[in-house]
Short mmCIF file of C-alpha atoms and ligand atoms in Angstrom, two decimals:
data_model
loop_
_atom_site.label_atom_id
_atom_site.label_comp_id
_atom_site.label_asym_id
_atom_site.label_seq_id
_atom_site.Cartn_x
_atom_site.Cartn_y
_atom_site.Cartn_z
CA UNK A 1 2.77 139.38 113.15
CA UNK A 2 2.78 135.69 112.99
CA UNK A 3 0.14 133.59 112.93
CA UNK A 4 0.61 129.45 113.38
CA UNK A 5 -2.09 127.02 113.54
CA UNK A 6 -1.23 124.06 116.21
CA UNK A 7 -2.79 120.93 115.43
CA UNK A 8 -1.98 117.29 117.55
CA UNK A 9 -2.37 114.10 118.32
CA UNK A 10 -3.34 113.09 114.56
CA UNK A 11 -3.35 109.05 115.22
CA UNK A 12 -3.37 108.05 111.62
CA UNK A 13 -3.18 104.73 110.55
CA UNK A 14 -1.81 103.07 107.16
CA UNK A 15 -4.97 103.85 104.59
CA UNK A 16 -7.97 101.85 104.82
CA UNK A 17 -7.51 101.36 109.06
CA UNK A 18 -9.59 103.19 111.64
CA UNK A 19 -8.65 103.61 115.21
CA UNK A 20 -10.27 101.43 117.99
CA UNK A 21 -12.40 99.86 114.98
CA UNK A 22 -14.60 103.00 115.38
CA UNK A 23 -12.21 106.95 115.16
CA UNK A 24 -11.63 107.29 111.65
CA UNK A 25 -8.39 109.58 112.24
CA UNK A 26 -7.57 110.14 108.51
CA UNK A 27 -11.09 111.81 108.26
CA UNK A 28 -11.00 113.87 111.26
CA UNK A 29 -7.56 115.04 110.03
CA UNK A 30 -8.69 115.52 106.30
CA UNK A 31 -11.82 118.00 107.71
CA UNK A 32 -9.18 119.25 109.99
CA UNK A 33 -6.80 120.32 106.90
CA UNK A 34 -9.83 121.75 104.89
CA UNK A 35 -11.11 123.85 108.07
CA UNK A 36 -7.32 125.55 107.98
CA UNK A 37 -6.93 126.61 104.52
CA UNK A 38 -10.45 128.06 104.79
CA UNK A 39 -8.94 130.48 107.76
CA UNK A 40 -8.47 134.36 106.42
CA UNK A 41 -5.99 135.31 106.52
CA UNK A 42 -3.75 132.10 105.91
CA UNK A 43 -1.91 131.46 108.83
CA UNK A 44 2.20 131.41 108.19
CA UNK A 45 2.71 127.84 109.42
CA UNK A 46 1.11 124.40 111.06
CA UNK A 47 2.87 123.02 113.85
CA UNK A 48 1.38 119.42 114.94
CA UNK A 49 2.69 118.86 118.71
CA UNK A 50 3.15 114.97 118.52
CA UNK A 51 1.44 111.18 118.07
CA UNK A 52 1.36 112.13 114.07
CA UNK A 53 0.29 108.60 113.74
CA UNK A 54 -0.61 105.53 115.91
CA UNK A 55 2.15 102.91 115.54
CA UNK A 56 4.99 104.71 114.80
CA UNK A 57 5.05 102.66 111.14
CA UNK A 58 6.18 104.11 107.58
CA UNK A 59 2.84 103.60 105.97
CA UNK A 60 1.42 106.01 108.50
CA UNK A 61 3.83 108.13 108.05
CA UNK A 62 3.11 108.56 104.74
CA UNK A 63 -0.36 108.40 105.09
CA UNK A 64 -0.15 111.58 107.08
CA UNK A 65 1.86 113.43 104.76
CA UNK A 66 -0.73 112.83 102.12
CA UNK A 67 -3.88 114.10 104.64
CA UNK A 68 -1.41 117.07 105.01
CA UNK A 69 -0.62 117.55 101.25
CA UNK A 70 -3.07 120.15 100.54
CA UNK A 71 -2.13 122.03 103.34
CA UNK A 72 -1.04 126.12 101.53
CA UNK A 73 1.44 127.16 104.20
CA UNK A 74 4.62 125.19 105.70
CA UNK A 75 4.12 122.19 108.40
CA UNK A 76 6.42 121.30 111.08
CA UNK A 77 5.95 118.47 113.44
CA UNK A 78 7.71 117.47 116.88
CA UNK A 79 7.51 113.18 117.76
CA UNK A 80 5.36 112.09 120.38
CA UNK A 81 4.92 108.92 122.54
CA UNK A 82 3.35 107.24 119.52
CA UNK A 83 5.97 108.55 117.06
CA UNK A 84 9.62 107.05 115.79
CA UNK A 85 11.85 110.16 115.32
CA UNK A 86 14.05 108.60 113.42
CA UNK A 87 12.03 107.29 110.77
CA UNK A 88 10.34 110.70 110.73
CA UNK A 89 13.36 112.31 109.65
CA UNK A 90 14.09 109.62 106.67
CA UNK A 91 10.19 109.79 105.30
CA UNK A 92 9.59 113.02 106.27
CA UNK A 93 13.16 114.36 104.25
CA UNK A 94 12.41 115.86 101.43
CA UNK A 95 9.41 117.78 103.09
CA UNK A 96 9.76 120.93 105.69
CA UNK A 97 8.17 118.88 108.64
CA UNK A 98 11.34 117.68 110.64
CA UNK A 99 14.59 118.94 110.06
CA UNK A 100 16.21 116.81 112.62
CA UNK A 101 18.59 113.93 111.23
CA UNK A 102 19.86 113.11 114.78
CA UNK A 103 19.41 112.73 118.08
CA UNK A 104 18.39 114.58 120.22
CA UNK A 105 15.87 115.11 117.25
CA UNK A 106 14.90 118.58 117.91
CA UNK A 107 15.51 121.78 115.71
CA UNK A 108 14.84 125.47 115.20
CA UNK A 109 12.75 127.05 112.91
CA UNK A 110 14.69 130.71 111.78
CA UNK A 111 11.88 132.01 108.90
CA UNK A 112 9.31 134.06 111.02
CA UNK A 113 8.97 136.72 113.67
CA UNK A 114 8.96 134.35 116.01
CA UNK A 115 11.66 131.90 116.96
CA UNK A 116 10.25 128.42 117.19
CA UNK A 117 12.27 125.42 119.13
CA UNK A 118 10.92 122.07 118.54
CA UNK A 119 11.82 119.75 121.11
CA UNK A 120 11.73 115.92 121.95
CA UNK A 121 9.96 115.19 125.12
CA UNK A 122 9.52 111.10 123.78
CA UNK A 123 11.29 108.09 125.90
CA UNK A 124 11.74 104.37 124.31
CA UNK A 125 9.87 102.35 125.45
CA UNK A 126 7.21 104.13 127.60
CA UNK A 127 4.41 106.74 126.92
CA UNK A 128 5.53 109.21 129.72
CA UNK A 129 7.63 111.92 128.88
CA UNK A 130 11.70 112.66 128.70
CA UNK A 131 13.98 115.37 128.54
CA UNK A 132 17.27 114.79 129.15
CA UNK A 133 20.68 116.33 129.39
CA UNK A 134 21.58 116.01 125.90
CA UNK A 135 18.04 117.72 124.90
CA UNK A 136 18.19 120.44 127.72
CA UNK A 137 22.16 121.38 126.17
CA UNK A 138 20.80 121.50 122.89
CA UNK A 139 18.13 124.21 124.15
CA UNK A 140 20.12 125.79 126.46
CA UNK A 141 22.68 126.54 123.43
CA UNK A 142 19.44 127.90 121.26
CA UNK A 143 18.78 130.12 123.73
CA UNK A 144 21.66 131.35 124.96
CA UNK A 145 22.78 132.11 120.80
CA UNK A 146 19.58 134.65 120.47
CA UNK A 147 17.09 136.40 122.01
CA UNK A 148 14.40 136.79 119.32
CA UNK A 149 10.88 136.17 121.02
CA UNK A 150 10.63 132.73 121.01
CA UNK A 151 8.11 129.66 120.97
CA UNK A 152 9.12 126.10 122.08
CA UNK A 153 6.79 123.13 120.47
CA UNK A 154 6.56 119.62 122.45
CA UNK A 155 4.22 116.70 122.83
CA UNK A 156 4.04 116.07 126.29
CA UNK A 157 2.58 119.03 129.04
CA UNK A 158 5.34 120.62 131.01
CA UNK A 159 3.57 121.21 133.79
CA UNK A 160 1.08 119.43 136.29
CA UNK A 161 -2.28 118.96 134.96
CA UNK A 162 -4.45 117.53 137.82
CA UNK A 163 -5.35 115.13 135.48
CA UNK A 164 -3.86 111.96 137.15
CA UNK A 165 -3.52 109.58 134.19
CA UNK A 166 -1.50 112.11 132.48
CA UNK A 167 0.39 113.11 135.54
CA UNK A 168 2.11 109.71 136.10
CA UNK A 169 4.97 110.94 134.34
CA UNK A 170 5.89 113.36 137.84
CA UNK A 171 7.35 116.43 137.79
CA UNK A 172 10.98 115.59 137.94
CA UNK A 173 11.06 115.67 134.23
CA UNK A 174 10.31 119.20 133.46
CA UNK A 175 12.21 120.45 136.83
CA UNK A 176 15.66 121.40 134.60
CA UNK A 177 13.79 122.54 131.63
CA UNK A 178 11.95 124.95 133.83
CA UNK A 179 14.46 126.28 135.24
CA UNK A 180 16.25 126.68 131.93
CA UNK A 181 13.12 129.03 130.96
CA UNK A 182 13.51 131.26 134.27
CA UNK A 183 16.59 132.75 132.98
CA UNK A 184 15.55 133.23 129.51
CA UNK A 185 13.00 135.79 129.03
CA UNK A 186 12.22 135.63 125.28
CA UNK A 187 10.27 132.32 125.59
CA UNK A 188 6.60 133.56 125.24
CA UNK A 189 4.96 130.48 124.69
CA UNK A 190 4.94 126.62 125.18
CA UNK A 191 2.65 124.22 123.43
CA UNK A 192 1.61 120.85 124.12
CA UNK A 193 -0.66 117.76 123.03
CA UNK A 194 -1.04 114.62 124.74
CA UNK A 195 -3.63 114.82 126.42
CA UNK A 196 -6.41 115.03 124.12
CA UNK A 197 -7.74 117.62 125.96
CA UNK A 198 -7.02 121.58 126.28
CA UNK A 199 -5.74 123.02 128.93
CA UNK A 200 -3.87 126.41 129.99
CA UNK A 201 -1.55 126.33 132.66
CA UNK A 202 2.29 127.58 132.71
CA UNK A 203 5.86 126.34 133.31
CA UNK A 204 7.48 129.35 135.89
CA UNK A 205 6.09 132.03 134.33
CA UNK A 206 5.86 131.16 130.46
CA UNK A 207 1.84 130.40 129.49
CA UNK A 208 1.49 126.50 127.98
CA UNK A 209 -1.14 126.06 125.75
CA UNK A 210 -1.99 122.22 125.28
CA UNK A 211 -4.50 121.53 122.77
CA UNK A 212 -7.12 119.11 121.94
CA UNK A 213 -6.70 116.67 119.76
CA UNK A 214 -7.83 116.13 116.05
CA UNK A 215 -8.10 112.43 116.20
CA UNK A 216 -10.55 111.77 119.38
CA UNK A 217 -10.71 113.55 122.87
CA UNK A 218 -10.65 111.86 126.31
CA UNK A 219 -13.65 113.00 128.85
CA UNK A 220 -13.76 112.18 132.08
CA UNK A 221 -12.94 112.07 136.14
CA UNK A 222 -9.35 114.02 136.88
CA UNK A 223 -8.71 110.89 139.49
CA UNK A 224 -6.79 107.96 138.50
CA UNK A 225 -9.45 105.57 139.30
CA UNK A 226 -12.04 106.01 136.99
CA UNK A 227 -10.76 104.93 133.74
CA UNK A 228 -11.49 108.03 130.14
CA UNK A 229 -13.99 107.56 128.31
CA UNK A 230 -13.15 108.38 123.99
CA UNK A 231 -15.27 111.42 122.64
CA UNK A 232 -15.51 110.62 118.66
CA UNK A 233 -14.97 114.23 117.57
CA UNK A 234 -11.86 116.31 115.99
CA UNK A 235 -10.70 118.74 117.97
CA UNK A 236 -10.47 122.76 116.76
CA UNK A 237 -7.30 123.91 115.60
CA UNK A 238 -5.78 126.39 118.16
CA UNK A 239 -4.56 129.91 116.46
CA UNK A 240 -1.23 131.47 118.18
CA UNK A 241 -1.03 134.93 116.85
CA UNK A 242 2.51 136.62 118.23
CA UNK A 243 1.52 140.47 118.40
CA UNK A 244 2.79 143.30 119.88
CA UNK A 245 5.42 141.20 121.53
CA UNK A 246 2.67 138.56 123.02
CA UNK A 247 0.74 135.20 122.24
CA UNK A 248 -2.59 135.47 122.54
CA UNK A 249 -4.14 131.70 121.82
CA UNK A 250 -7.46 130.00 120.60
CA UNK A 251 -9.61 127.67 118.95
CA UNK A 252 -10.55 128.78 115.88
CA UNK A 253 -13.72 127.10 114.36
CA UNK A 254 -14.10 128.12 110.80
CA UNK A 255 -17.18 126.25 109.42
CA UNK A 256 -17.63 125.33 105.79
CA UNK A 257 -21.15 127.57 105.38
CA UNK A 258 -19.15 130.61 107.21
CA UNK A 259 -19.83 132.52 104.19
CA UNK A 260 -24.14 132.10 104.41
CA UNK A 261 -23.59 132.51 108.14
CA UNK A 262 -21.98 136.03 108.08
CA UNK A 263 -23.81 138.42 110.15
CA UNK A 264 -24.12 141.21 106.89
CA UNK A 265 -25.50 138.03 104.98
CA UNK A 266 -28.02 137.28 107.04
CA UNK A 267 -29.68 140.44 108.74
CA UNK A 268 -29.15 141.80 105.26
CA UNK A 269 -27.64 144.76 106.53
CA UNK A 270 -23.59 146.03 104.80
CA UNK A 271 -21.00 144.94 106.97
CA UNK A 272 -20.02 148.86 106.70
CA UNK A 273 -23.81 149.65 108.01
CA UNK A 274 -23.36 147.56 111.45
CA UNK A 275 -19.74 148.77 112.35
CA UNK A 276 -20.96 152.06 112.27
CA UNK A 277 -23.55 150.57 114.57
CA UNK A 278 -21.77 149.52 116.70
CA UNK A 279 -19.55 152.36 116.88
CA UNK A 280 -22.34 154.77 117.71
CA UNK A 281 -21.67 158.06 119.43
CA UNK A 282 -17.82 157.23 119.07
CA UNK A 283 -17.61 156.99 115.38
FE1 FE2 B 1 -2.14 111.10 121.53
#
């Protein structure tokens, strides 16, 4: 079994600075980082899918690292719009999160289960999404060297969303990168960010999971003519558990009285009492 926590879309800013003058993203991310070492069991690994902090800038950079810090399980991190990969990989060297030194800035992760491919979906200068040939030959020669169930990381949703702000980046992009999937069968999983928003949907016939985001989330009308509003709330972390050969996926809210609020606790009944319960005539 493995279990990996995805968080995204993190937004931090150099200490002190909150987003929009109102999201303050180091808090959301520092509850966020608390809530995940509270999870039983401890998940294997935290994968954050992208826009680790708002202006692409070393002080945010390190910023994040320090939220992250007290994080007890490994951290791995793809680049997003917002992100500069190759600053990640100088500040982020001597730490587990990016072991990419070069373009195309994209790398596996061997120590689990479960195979995981980061990739680079980030274009210079714009927010909407890339993959190009020297990314899709990089995971083309990943996947053709093993066939180990496998789970590919990105920031941006492979896939159309029907939400129109986010699908001005077409289809076009993702057209040789899903084809690249259709003939290889170990890839279980795909997950995303960007949106600030979750959403299940699939690329051919692998599930993507695109989560919501720990900084802020974006409500509002799918059409391209109504402009988001910002909802001032972290979003859950998402648990992957690979088992029995499958993902299954989640949020997993794990709040800080879970303890009081256990069902044994408060109908004052043992936990061994209610399964038995609830077992009935089949125990
Ligand atoms: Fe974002």
């Amino acid at each position: 079994m493995t279990l990996l926590v995805q968080i995204t879309d993190t937004h931090i800013l150099p200490p002190g600075e909150v987003l929009y003058g109102e999201v303050d993203t180091a808090l959301h991310l520092r509850q966020t980082v608390s809530r995940i070492n509270r999870f039983r069991p401890l998940p294997d690994l935290v994968m954050v899918t992208g826009d680790l902090v708002e202006q692409g800038d070393e002080d945010g950079y390190r910023h994040f690292m320090e939220l992250l810090s007290p994080l007890g399980m490994p951290v791995y991190v793809v680049p997003g719009n917002h992100d500069n990969p190759a600053l990640m990989s100088r500040v982020f060297a001597d730490t587990t999160y990016f072991p990419a030194t070069a373009s195309p800035f994209q790398y596996a992760i061997e120590d689990f289960p479960v195979r995981i491919l980061a990739l680079n979906s980030r274009s210079e200068g714009s927010e909407l999404p890339t993959f190009n040939a020297q990314r899709l030959q990089w995971l083309q020669d990943q996947l053709e060297r093993s066939d180990k169930p496998t789970l590919i990381a990105l920031h941006h949703p492979p896939m159309k969303t029907g939400i129109e702000l986010i699908d001005m980046g077409g289809t076009a992009w993702f057209q040789d990168l899903k084809s690249l999937l259709n003939k290889h069968e170990q890839v279980k999983l795909v997950i995303c960010g960007h949106c600030h928003t979750d959403l299940c949907g699939r690329i051919g016939q692998v599930p993507v999971y695109m989560a919501q985001a720990t900084s802020h989330q974006l409500v509002g009308s799918r059409a391209l003519t109504v402009a988001p509003a910002a909802l001032i709330e972290p979003g859950t972390p998402v648990l992957h558990q690979f088992i029995d050969g499958e993902f299954l996926s989640g949020s997993n809210a794990w709040p800080p009285n879970l303890e009081q609020e256990r069902i044994d606790v408060k109908s004052g009944r043992s936990w061994e009492d209610l399964k038995q319960s609830m077992r009935g005539s089949r125990s």
